[in-house]
Amino acid sequence: MLLDILPTKTNITDWYKNFRGALLNPQGGNVTKQRYRFLVEFLDNTLIHRPSSQGDRLSEARNHDQQTKYPRFDPLPNISDIQKHPVDVLNVEKEKDESIFIKPPSSESEFTKEVDTINSSISLKKDSHRPMVLIKGLFHQWIPVPNNFRSLLGDLPTEPAQNITEEANPHDVQEQLQRERRAVTILRKIEVTLALARRRQLPPGFELCTCDAVQEMLSDRDAFHLYLKHVRTLQEADIDVAKEICASYQSVLGVLAADPASEINRQTVATGFRLVDLLAALEMLPQAKEMLVAIINFLNVNPGLETWMSEYNAHVRMMGLHNDMCELNEAQSSYFSATQLTYQIQLVSFGQRLVFEGRLHKEISAMLLENGSINSSLGWARQALQEVDPNDHESVIEVVSHAVLAHCASWQVKKAEELAVFAVQLAREKYGKLHPLYLKALHSLCHFCNEFKQDSTGVELAKELVELTRKTYKCETLHLAQAHRVLSKAIMAQQDFYNSNSFYHHAMEAIRIARSLLSPGHPMLHPFLSNFAMALQWKSLSCPEEVRESTLSWAETEAKQALMIVSMHHGEISLRAAQIYILLGQILSKMNKLEEAEKYLIQSVDYLTLCQPPTSNYLLLAHATLGTFFKVTGKFDKAVFHLKQVVMLIEPCGI
């Protein structure tokens, strides 16, 4: 009766709060206090109707006789029965406008199974005289929207993105519009929940990561990129959605680690992996790494056969994050951990059927490619192609897109082109054009064109990449910066430096976006710095004579900044460092600082000789550049020596 009457009371007196406080401070011994605590937990997880939905029932009840009014409501269960039935889940109609609805992360049937699991777990714990563990926030409950609340996300999008490309599928555009509307709606629910949390209006023990809106957000992995723009809008208003969800998830891990239950643990780890993918899509890579560390530590509390696969997947994901952030030493550490777990799993009789090593081999290949081990990287990329799960389209696209880079580095031109075209076609068929996986595949095709084709087709593809990236994310992201860098390289590859400065404008846009999102010494910054220095170098050819020297000095400064970052994270004797030395030599030669330019070019050849095999195309390109420099400066004997190295050792690549 109290629960039915409470919604009709005014907010002048906090009726339920006073009633709850009285129950938590009863007069009696420990047994009495424990029984009252069970009652309070039951009440905290009992649904209370809103007045608008309860008014009809109350008005109907008032028309009845005093004797027939009260029997309409079922009595509360006895205190002694709480152990068997700790929660009473009611089915009610959802009110969208006046309240938010917090429910479990999955369907109704799965929720029933989860509650049964908790009930059985509690029963076993009472039988073994262990304390009960009740994870709150998993139950249905009405919570009113705070007074004077106004969303910071604005109106729902009403029109699809225009001018995508001429070939864009209208179905893809409409589907993206629907997903973006759904994303904004979900994020509004989370925004309301955070507002309630700030005002301390949520039930005690409520966890944000278990509420309906967060689980709905994590359930649609293909829509993660649509949250990026809106999450940043909330961050500007000091509402960090990702940080709040991560803190809540770590709190849940701490509770479960103290009293583990295998089925709940499995669901919690799966939720954690989806949260890591969301953070990666939101370009919050350090936070994603932090969550993976928390998951790995949680799995190590109770190690066993059932946790090996989850821990293996966590280490593979961690290695991928390290590779994306150019943290090569940390990536190597994750590789060792994943390999050790692979060995343990495969020792089991059925273990070889559990592990698909395609993603792991792809990450190994990416790590070796960034380190400059070209042949080894190609070998691992080919092995990844053979072992990737063919039914996992996302993994197939990522593995094939990386294999394009590995084959390009080895000058396997025909194979690289076949893989690039296949990746683009598969991504367009499975995900449409307005999807990050299609952009990733298109990026690999643009890379191939910039390396080998160097024609107008590559420029058109790069322009499409920039346009699609802008329409897909609708905000400035690292993906957009990379697309601008690719377009700048495509225009420079055509050697058209006099008719237009568009190559310089796109390089400037790429470095501007990258610097706004990355710290000054971040390892991911060096490709943008190198590309911008190269664009400045070529811009100096067409700029007025009075600013030519200052433009080249600017290019030298940016190249030396890139060299400092590369030397710190890749080592001074490395492929990346040698490439920047070549760029510095070219810049200084245009400044007529020939002695210093010669020193840098010779240094690049020496470093590549130490870290590359004699037939490496990167080493041969350094020989060709140095030989050309000697020819221009009149040192023909030295020029012939270096150019002979190229002629004698170059291998055919099919073109």
PDB file of C-alpha atoms in Angstrom, residues 13-261:
ATOM      1  CA  THR A  13       8.520  15.782   2.048  1.00  0.00           C
ATOM      2  CA  ASP A  14      10.733  12.954   0.825  1.00  0.00           C
ATOM      3  CA  TRP A  15       8.344  10.209   2.009  1.00  0.00           C
ATOM      4  CA  TYR A  16      10.226   7.183   0.795  1.00  0.00           C
ATOM      5  CA  LYS A  17      13.599   8.497   1.926  1.00  0.00           C
ATOM      6  CA  ASN A  18      12.313   8.957   5.480  1.00  0.00           C
ATOM      7  CA  PHE A  19      10.618   5.549   5.443  1.00  0.00           C
ATOM      8  CA  ARG A  20      13.797   3.886   4.133  1.00  0.00           C
ATOM      9  CA  GLY A  21      15.936   5.650   6.731  1.00  0.00           C
ATOM     10  CA  ALA A  22      13.684   4.406   9.493  1.00  0.00           C
ATOM     11  CA  LEU A  23      13.956   0.832   8.248  1.00  0.00           C
ATOM     12  CA  LEU A  24      17.756   1.021   8.140  1.00  0.00           C
ATOM     13  CA  ASN A  25      17.911   2.093  11.788  1.00  0.00           C
ATOM     14  CA  PRO A  26      15.550  -0.292  13.615  1.00  0.00           C
ATOM     15  CA  GLN A  27      15.468  -1.051  17.299  1.00  0.00           C
ATOM     16  CA  GLY A  28      16.693  -4.597  17.772  1.00  0.00           C
ATOM     17  CA  GLY A  29      19.571  -6.983  17.484  1.00  0.00           C
ATOM     18  CA  ASN A  30      21.696  -8.010  14.498  1.00  0.00           C
ATOM     19  CA  VAL A  31      19.102 -10.513  13.236  1.00  0.00           C
ATOM     20  CA  THR A  32      16.423  -7.800  13.163  1.00  0.00           C
ATOM     21  CA  LYS A  33      18.731  -5.338  11.381  1.00  0.00           C
ATOM     22  CA  GLN A  34      19.651  -7.983   8.812  1.00  0.00           C
ATOM     23  CA  ARG A  35      15.990  -8.714   8.047  1.00  0.00           C
ATOM     24  CA  TYR A  36      15.231  -5.000   7.658  1.00  0.00           C
ATOM     25  CA  ARG A  37      18.241  -4.678   5.310  1.00  0.00           C
ATOM     26  CA  PHE A  38      16.792  -7.474   3.150  1.00  0.00           C
ATOM     27  CA  LEU A  39      13.501  -5.576   3.075  1.00  0.00           C
ATOM     28  CA  VAL A  40      15.218  -2.313   2.026  1.00  0.00           C
ATOM     29  CA  GLU A  41      17.066  -4.060  -0.796  1.00  0.00           C
ATOM     30  CA  PHE A  42      13.790  -5.569  -1.925  1.00  0.00           C
ATOM     31  CA  LEU A  43      12.121  -2.144  -1.903  1.00  0.00           C
ATOM     32  CA  ASP A  44      15.027  -0.512  -3.736  1.00  0.00           C
ATOM     33  CA  ASN A  45      14.492  -2.921  -6.607  1.00  0.00           C
ATOM     34  CA  THR A  46      10.687  -2.780  -6.672  1.00  0.00           C
ATOM     35  CA  LEU A  47       9.090  -0.815  -9.489  1.00  0.00           C
ATOM     36  CA  ILE A  48       6.974   2.202  -8.533  1.00  0.00           C
ATOM     37  CA  HIS A  49       4.457   3.407 -11.111  1.00  0.00           C
ATOM     38  CA  ARG A  50       4.478   7.012 -12.193  1.00  0.00           C
ATOM     39  CA  PRO A  51       1.362   8.991 -11.140  1.00  0.00           C
ATOM     40  CA  SER A  52       0.141   9.260 -14.752  1.00  0.00           C
ATOM     41  CA  SER A  53       0.056   5.505 -15.154  1.00  0.00           C
ATOM     42  CA  GLN A  54      -1.333   4.851 -11.671  1.00  0.00           C
ATOM     43  CA  GLY A  55      -4.090   7.465 -11.597  1.00  0.00           C
ATOM     44  CA  ASP A  56      -6.730   5.323 -13.256  1.00  0.00           C
ATOM     45  CA  ARG A  57      -6.171   2.448 -10.848  1.00  0.00           C
ATOM     46  CA  LEU A  58      -6.301   4.701  -7.802  1.00  0.00           C
ATOM     47  CA  SER A  59      -9.431   6.536  -8.962  1.00  0.00           C
ATOM     48  CA  GLU A  60     -11.107   3.220  -9.727  1.00  0.00           C
ATOM     49  CA  ALA A  61     -10.177   1.965  -6.291  1.00  0.00           C
ATOM     50  CA  ARG A  62     -11.708   5.021  -4.587  1.00  0.00           C
ATOM     51  CA  ASN A  63     -15.123   4.135  -6.020  1.00  0.00           C
ATOM     52  CA  HIS A  64     -15.184   0.823  -4.174  1.00  0.00           C
ATOM     53  CA  ASP A  65     -16.261   0.098  -0.698  1.00  0.00           C
ATOM     54  CA  GLN A  66     -13.618   0.392   2.032  1.00  0.00           C
ATOM     55  CA  GLN A  67     -13.779  -3.388   2.535  1.00  0.00           C
ATOM     56  CA  THR A  68     -13.114  -4.187  -1.159  1.00  0.00           C
ATOM     57  CA  LYS A  69     -10.403  -1.576  -1.752  1.00  0.00           C
ATOM     58  CA  TYR A  70      -7.365  -3.135  -0.098  1.00  0.00           C
ATOM     59  CA  PRO A  71      -7.670  -6.822  -1.208  1.00  0.00           C
ATOM     60  CA  ARG A  72      -7.029  -5.665  -4.797  1.00  0.00           C
ATOM     61  CA  PHE A  73      -3.275  -5.506  -4.039  1.00  0.00           C
ATOM     62  CA  ASP A  74      -1.137  -8.574  -3.438  1.00  0.00           C
ATOM     63  CA  PRO A  75       0.580  -8.601  -0.046  1.00  0.00           C
ATOM     64  CA  LEU A  76       4.358  -8.284   0.223  1.00  0.00           C
ATOM     65  CA  PRO A  77       6.271 -11.558   0.734  1.00  0.00           C
ATOM     66  CA  ASN A  78       7.322 -12.495   4.238  1.00  0.00           C
ATOM     67  CA  ILE A  79      10.736 -11.502   5.451  1.00  0.00           C
ATOM     68  CA  SER A  80      11.759 -15.151   5.772  1.00  0.00           C
ATOM     69  CA  ASP A  81      11.164 -15.724   2.043  1.00  0.00           C
ATOM     70  CA  ILE A  82      13.585 -13.020   0.898  1.00  0.00           C
ATOM     71  CA  GLN A  83      16.409 -15.537   0.455  1.00  0.00           C
ATOM     72  CA  LYS A  84      14.514 -17.405  -2.237  1.00  0.00           C
ATOM     73  CA  HIS A  85      12.934 -14.395  -3.947  1.00  0.00           C
ATOM     74  CA  PRO A  86      15.210 -11.350  -3.528  1.00  0.00           C
ATOM     75  CA  VAL A  87      13.615  -9.356  -6.362  1.00  0.00           C
ATOM     76  CA  ASP A  88      10.152  -8.907  -7.797  1.00  0.00           C
ATOM     77  CA  VAL A  89      10.364  -7.893 -11.450  1.00  0.00           C
ATOM     78  CA  LEU A  90       7.150  -6.322 -12.726  1.00  0.00           C
ATOM     79  CA  ASN A  91       6.089  -5.840 -16.324  1.00  0.00           C
ATOM     80  CA  VAL A  92       5.026  -2.290 -17.025  1.00  0.00           C
ATOM     81  CA  GLU A  93       4.487  -0.114 -20.042  1.00  0.00           C
ATOM     82  CA  LYS A  94       7.443   2.149 -20.868  1.00  0.00           C
ATOM     83  CA  GLU A  95       6.834   5.901 -20.575  1.00  0.00           C
ATOM     84  CA  LYS A  96       9.203   7.580 -23.014  1.00  0.00           C
ATOM     85  CA  ASP A  97       8.606  11.251 -22.306  1.00  0.00           C
ATOM     86  CA  GLU A  98       8.355  11.507 -18.531  1.00  0.00           C
ATOM     87  CA  SER A  99      10.970   9.052 -17.284  1.00  0.00           C
ATOM     88  CA  ILE A 100      13.940   6.929 -18.221  1.00  0.00           C
ATOM     89  CA  PHE A 101      13.781   3.174 -17.998  1.00  0.00           C
ATOM     90  CA  ILE A 102      16.727   1.234 -16.612  1.00  0.00           C
ATOM     91  CA  LYS A 103      16.689  -2.428 -17.492  1.00  0.00           C
ATOM     92  CA  PRO A 104      19.182  -5.282 -17.981  1.00  0.00           C
ATOM     93  CA  PRO A 105      21.631  -5.356 -20.873  1.00  0.00           C
ATOM     94  CA  SER A 106      19.953  -8.100 -22.885  1.00  0.00           C
ATOM     95  CA  SER A 107      16.553  -9.441 -23.854  1.00  0.00           C
ATOM     96  CA  GLU A 108      13.809 -10.333 -21.382  1.00  0.00           C
ATOM     97  CA  SER A 109      14.505 -14.061 -21.557  1.00  0.00           C
ATOM     98  CA  GLU A 110      18.219 -13.527 -20.966  1.00  0.00           C
ATOM     99  CA  PHE A 111      17.393 -11.188 -18.085  1.00  0.00           C
ATOM    100  CA  THR A 112      15.271 -13.898 -16.451  1.00  0.00           C
ATOM    101  CA  LYS A 113      18.162 -16.352 -16.792  1.00  0.00           C
ATOM    102  CA  GLU A 114      20.533 -13.791 -15.299  1.00  0.00           C
ATOM    103  CA  VAL A 115      18.251 -13.152 -12.311  1.00  0.00           C
ATOM    104  CA  ASP A 116      17.910 -16.921 -11.819  1.00  0.00           C
ATOM    105  CA  THR A 117      21.695 -17.182 -11.872  1.00  0.00           C
ATOM    106  CA  ILE A 118      21.954 -14.499  -9.189  1.00  0.00           C
ATOM    107  CA  ASN A 119      19.228 -16.192  -7.124  1.00  0.00           C
ATOM    108  CA  SER A 120      20.913 -19.575  -7.295  1.00  0.00           C
ATOM    109  CA  SER A 121      24.266 -17.962  -6.511  1.00  0.00           C
ATOM    110  CA  ILE A 122      22.766 -16.238  -3.462  1.00  0.00           C
ATOM    111  CA  SER A 123      21.150 -19.481  -2.327  1.00  0.00           C
ATOM    112  CA  LEU A 124      24.457 -21.348  -2.566  1.00  0.00           C
ATOM    113  CA  LYS A 125      26.243 -18.607  -0.679  1.00  0.00           C
ATOM    114  CA  LYS A 126      23.699 -18.741   2.183  1.00  0.00           C
ATOM    115  CA  ASP A 127      24.042 -22.499   2.344  1.00  0.00           C
ATOM    116  CA  SER A 128      27.822 -22.196   2.638  1.00  0.00           C
ATOM    117  CA  HIS A 129      27.511 -19.340   5.174  1.00  0.00           C
ATOM    118  CA  ARG A 130      29.156 -16.825   2.796  1.00  0.00           C
ATOM    119  CA  PRO A 131      27.952 -13.206   2.506  1.00  0.00           C
ATOM    120  CA  MET A 132      25.472 -12.438  -0.262  1.00  0.00           C
ATOM    121  CA  VAL A 133      26.552 -10.395  -3.295  1.00  0.00           C
ATOM    122  CA  LEU A 134      23.832  -8.511  -5.135  1.00  0.00           C
ATOM    123  CA  ILE A 135      24.888  -6.523  -8.220  1.00  0.00           C
ATOM    124  CA  LYS A 136      22.464  -3.615  -8.299  1.00  0.00           C
ATOM    125  CA  GLY A 137      21.443  -1.736 -11.393  1.00  0.00           C
ATOM    126  CA  LEU A 138      20.276  -4.906 -13.142  1.00  0.00           C
ATOM    127  CA  PHE A 139      16.603  -4.392 -12.299  1.00  0.00           C
ATOM    128  CA  HIS A 140      13.624  -2.534 -13.776  1.00  0.00           C
ATOM    129  CA  GLN A 141      12.923   0.773 -12.147  1.00  0.00           C
ATOM    130  CA  TRP A 142      11.218   4.034 -13.063  1.00  0.00           C
ATOM    131  CA  ILE A 143      13.273   7.164 -12.475  1.00  0.00           C
ATOM    132  CA  PRO A 144      11.821  10.627 -13.184  1.00  0.00           C
ATOM    133  CA  VAL A 145      13.684  13.110 -15.374  1.00  0.00           C
ATOM    134  CA  PRO A 146      15.300  15.874 -13.257  1.00  0.00           C
ATOM    135  CA  ASN A 147      13.535  19.205 -13.030  1.00  0.00           C
ATOM    136  CA  ASN A 148      14.732  21.928 -15.415  1.00  0.00           C
ATOM    137  CA  PHE A 149      16.727  19.395 -17.448  1.00  0.00           C
ATOM    138  CA  ARG A 150      17.685  20.304 -21.014  1.00  0.00           C
ATOM    139  CA  SER A 151      19.770  18.121 -23.327  1.00  0.00           C
ATOM    140  CA  LEU A 152      22.993  19.544 -24.752  1.00  0.00           C
ATOM    141  CA  LEU A 153      22.815  17.368 -27.877  1.00  0.00           C
ATOM    142  CA  GLY A 154      20.320  19.513 -29.785  1.00  0.00           C
ATOM    143  CA  ASP A 155      17.630  18.189 -32.084  1.00  0.00           C
ATOM    144  CA  LEU A 156      17.607  14.788 -33.746  1.00  0.00           C
ATOM    145  CA  PRO A 157      19.045  14.768 -37.295  1.00  0.00           C
ATOM    146  CA  THR A 158      16.192  15.014 -39.803  1.00  0.00           C
ATOM    147  CA  GLU A 159      17.963  14.993 -43.173  1.00  0.00           C
ATOM    148  CA  PRO A 160      20.522  12.585 -44.615  1.00  0.00           C
ATOM    149  CA  ALA A 161      23.983  13.722 -45.534  1.00  0.00           C
ATOM    150  CA  GLN A 162      24.021  15.383 -48.946  1.00  0.00           C
ATOM    151  CA  ASN A 163      26.577  15.137 -51.735  1.00  0.00           C
ATOM    152  CA  ILE A 164      28.166  11.931 -50.487  1.00  0.00           C
ATOM    153  CA  THR A 165      29.361  10.809 -53.909  1.00  0.00           C
ATOM    154  CA  GLU A 166      27.618  10.183 -57.174  1.00  0.00           C
ATOM    155  CA  GLU A 167      27.821   6.442 -56.583  1.00  0.00           C
ATOM    156  CA  ALA A 168      26.569   6.498 -53.005  1.00  0.00           C
ATOM    157  CA  ASN A 169      23.728   4.088 -52.319  1.00  0.00           C
ATOM    158  CA  PRO A 170      20.621   5.959 -51.053  1.00  0.00           C
ATOM    159  CA  HIS A 171      19.902   2.993 -48.789  1.00  0.00           C
ATOM    160  CA  ASP A 172      23.283   3.510 -47.061  1.00  0.00           C
ATOM    161  CA  VAL A 173      22.516   7.191 -46.543  1.00  0.00           C
ATOM    162  CA  GLN A 174      19.078   6.483 -45.035  1.00  0.00           C
ATOM    163  CA  GLU A 175      20.473   3.711 -42.866  1.00  0.00           C
ATOM    164  CA  GLN A 176      23.151   6.045 -41.517  1.00  0.00           C
ATOM    165  CA  LEU A 177      20.474   8.677 -40.765  1.00  0.00           C
ATOM    166  CA  GLN A 178      18.404   6.162 -38.800  1.00  0.00           C
ATOM    167  CA  ARG A 179      21.445   4.965 -36.879  1.00  0.00           C
ATOM    168  CA  GLU A 180      22.481   8.500 -36.039  1.00  0.00           C
ATOM    169  CA  ARG A 181      18.989   9.315 -34.756  1.00  0.00           C
ATOM    170  CA  ARG A 182      19.098   6.182 -32.624  1.00  0.00           C
ATOM    171  CA  ALA A 183      22.576   7.082 -31.359  1.00  0.00           C
ATOM    172  CA  VAL A 184      21.464  10.564 -30.298  1.00  0.00           C
ATOM    173  CA  THR A 185      18.396   9.099 -28.569  1.00  0.00           C
ATOM    174  CA  ILE A 186      20.514   6.594 -26.641  1.00  0.00           C
ATOM    175  CA  LEU A 187      23.057   9.232 -25.682  1.00  0.00           C
ATOM    176  CA  ARG A 188      20.266  11.462 -24.386  1.00  0.00           C
ATOM    177  CA  LYS A 189      19.165   8.676 -22.036  1.00  0.00           C
ATOM    178  CA  ILE A 190      22.726   8.384 -20.732  1.00  0.00           C
ATOM    179  CA  GLU A 191      22.866  12.164 -20.371  1.00  0.00           C
ATOM    180  CA  VAL A 192      19.730  12.072 -18.209  1.00  0.00           C
ATOM    181  CA  THR A 193      21.170   9.250 -16.125  1.00  0.00           C
ATOM    182  CA  LEU A 194      24.372  11.215 -15.498  1.00  0.00           C
ATOM    183  CA  ALA A 195      22.284  14.236 -14.519  1.00  0.00           C
ATOM    184  CA  LEU A 196      20.437  12.080 -11.984  1.00  0.00           C
ATOM    185  CA  ALA A 197      23.749  10.751 -10.686  1.00  0.00           C
ATOM    186  CA  ARG A 198      25.068  14.280 -10.174  1.00  0.00           C
ATOM    187  CA  ARG A 199      21.936  15.176  -8.225  1.00  0.00           C
ATOM    188  CA  ARG A 200      22.193  11.948  -6.194  1.00  0.00           C
ATOM    189  CA  GLN A 201      18.768  10.759  -7.316  1.00  0.00           C
ATOM    190  CA  LEU A 202      19.791   7.248  -8.393  1.00  0.00           C
ATOM    191  CA  PRO A 203      19.273   4.182  -6.171  1.00  0.00           C
ATOM    192  CA  PRO A 204      22.224   3.342  -3.913  1.00  0.00           C
ATOM    193  CA  GLY A 205      24.615   0.952  -5.624  1.00  0.00           C
ATOM    194  CA  PHE A 206      23.334   1.720  -9.126  1.00  0.00           C
ATOM    195  CA  GLU A 207      25.989   1.156 -11.820  1.00  0.00           C
ATOM    196  CA  LEU A 208      25.853   3.132 -15.065  1.00  0.00           C
ATOM    197  CA  CYS A 209      27.446   0.395 -17.192  1.00  0.00           C
ATOM    198  CA  THR A 210      24.526  -1.978 -16.471  1.00  0.00           C
ATOM    199  CA  CYS A 211      21.699   0.370 -17.442  1.00  0.00           C
ATOM    200  CA  ASP A 212      19.601  -0.112 -20.548  1.00  0.00           C
ATOM    201  CA  ALA A 213      20.947   2.884 -22.489  1.00  0.00           C
ATOM    202  CA  VAL A 214      24.614   1.915 -22.126  1.00  0.00           C
ATOM    203  CA  GLN A 215      23.909  -1.701 -23.032  1.00  0.00           C
ATOM    204  CA  GLU A 216      21.903  -0.511 -26.028  1.00  0.00           C
ATOM    205  CA  MET A 217      24.853   1.648 -27.076  1.00  0.00           C
ATOM    206  CA  LEU A 218      27.293  -1.266 -26.778  1.00  0.00           C
ATOM    207  CA  SER A 219      25.030  -3.680 -28.643  1.00  0.00           C
ATOM    208  CA  ASP A 220      25.410  -1.996 -32.079  1.00  0.00           C
ATOM    209  CA  ARG A 221      29.111  -2.102 -32.913  1.00  0.00           C
ATOM    210  CA  ASP A 222      28.600  -0.741 -36.423  1.00  0.00           C
ATOM    211  CA  ALA A 223      27.273   2.543 -34.973  1.00  0.00           C
ATOM    212  CA  PHE A 224      30.145   3.279 -32.582  1.00  0.00           C
ATOM    213  CA  HIS A 225      31.653   5.930 -34.864  1.00  0.00           C
ATOM    214  CA  LEU A 226      28.371   7.908 -34.832  1.00  0.00           C
ATOM    215  CA  TYR A 227      28.810   8.696 -31.131  1.00  0.00           C
ATOM    216  CA  LEU A 228      32.157  10.467 -31.617  1.00  0.00           C
ATOM    217  CA  LYS A 229      30.759  13.869 -32.557  1.00  0.00           C
ATOM    218  CA  HIS A 230      28.115  13.901 -29.819  1.00  0.00           C
ATOM    219  CA  VAL A 231      30.406  12.566 -27.075  1.00  0.00           C
ATOM    220  CA  ARG A 232      32.803  15.435 -27.808  1.00  0.00           C
ATOM    221  CA  THR A 233      29.893  17.879 -27.589  1.00  0.00           C
ATOM    222  CA  LEU A 234      29.158  16.611 -24.069  1.00  0.00           C
ATOM    223  CA  GLN A 235      32.849  16.683 -23.132  1.00  0.00           C
ATOM    224  CA  GLU A 236      32.957  20.388 -23.941  1.00  0.00           C
ATOM    225  CA  ALA A 237      30.218  20.811 -21.313  1.00  0.00           C
ATOM    226  CA  ASP A 238      32.261  18.816 -18.766  1.00  0.00           C
ATOM    227  CA  ILE A 239      30.146  15.668 -19.189  1.00  0.00           C
ATOM    228  CA  ASP A 240      32.569  12.832 -19.939  1.00  0.00           C
ATOM    229  CA  VAL A 241      30.310   9.917 -20.836  1.00  0.00           C
ATOM    230  CA  ALA A 242      33.132   7.486 -21.593  1.00  0.00           C
ATOM    231  CA  LYS A 243      34.930   8.240 -18.334  1.00  0.00           C
ATOM    232  CA  GLU A 244      31.757   7.676 -16.289  1.00  0.00           C
ATOM    233  CA  ILE A 245      31.007   4.359 -18.010  1.00  0.00           C
ATOM    234  CA  CYS A 246      34.595   3.164 -17.520  1.00  0.00           C
ATOM    235  CA  ALA A 247      34.557   4.078 -13.835  1.00  0.00           C
ATOM    236  CA  SER A 248      31.264   2.227 -13.367  1.00  0.00           C
ATOM    237  CA  TYR A 249      32.565  -0.844 -15.209  1.00  0.00           C
ATOM    238  CA  GLN A 250      35.715  -0.971 -13.082  1.00  0.00           C
ATOM    239  CA  SER A 251      33.531  -0.758  -9.978  1.00  0.00           C
ATOM    240  CA  VAL A 252      31.534  -3.778 -11.169  1.00  0.00           C
ATOM    241  CA  LEU A 253      34.771  -5.684 -11.858  1.00  0.00           C
ATOM    242  CA  GLY A 254      35.884  -4.990  -8.298  1.00  0.00           C
ATOM    243  CA  VAL A 255      32.666  -6.442  -6.857  1.00  0.00           C
ATOM    244  CA  LEU A 256      32.687  -9.523  -9.085  1.00  0.00           C
ATOM    245  CA  ALA A 257      36.350 -10.241  -8.417  1.00  0.00           C
ATOM    246  CA  ALA A 258      35.568 -10.612  -4.708  1.00  0.00           C
ATOM    247  CA  ASP A 259      32.842 -13.176  -5.316  1.00  0.00           C
ATOM    248  CA  PRO A 260      33.064 -14.579  -8.868  1.00  0.00           C
ATOM    249  CA  ALA A 261      30.250 -16.378 -10.715  1.00  0.00           C
TER     250      ALA A 261
END
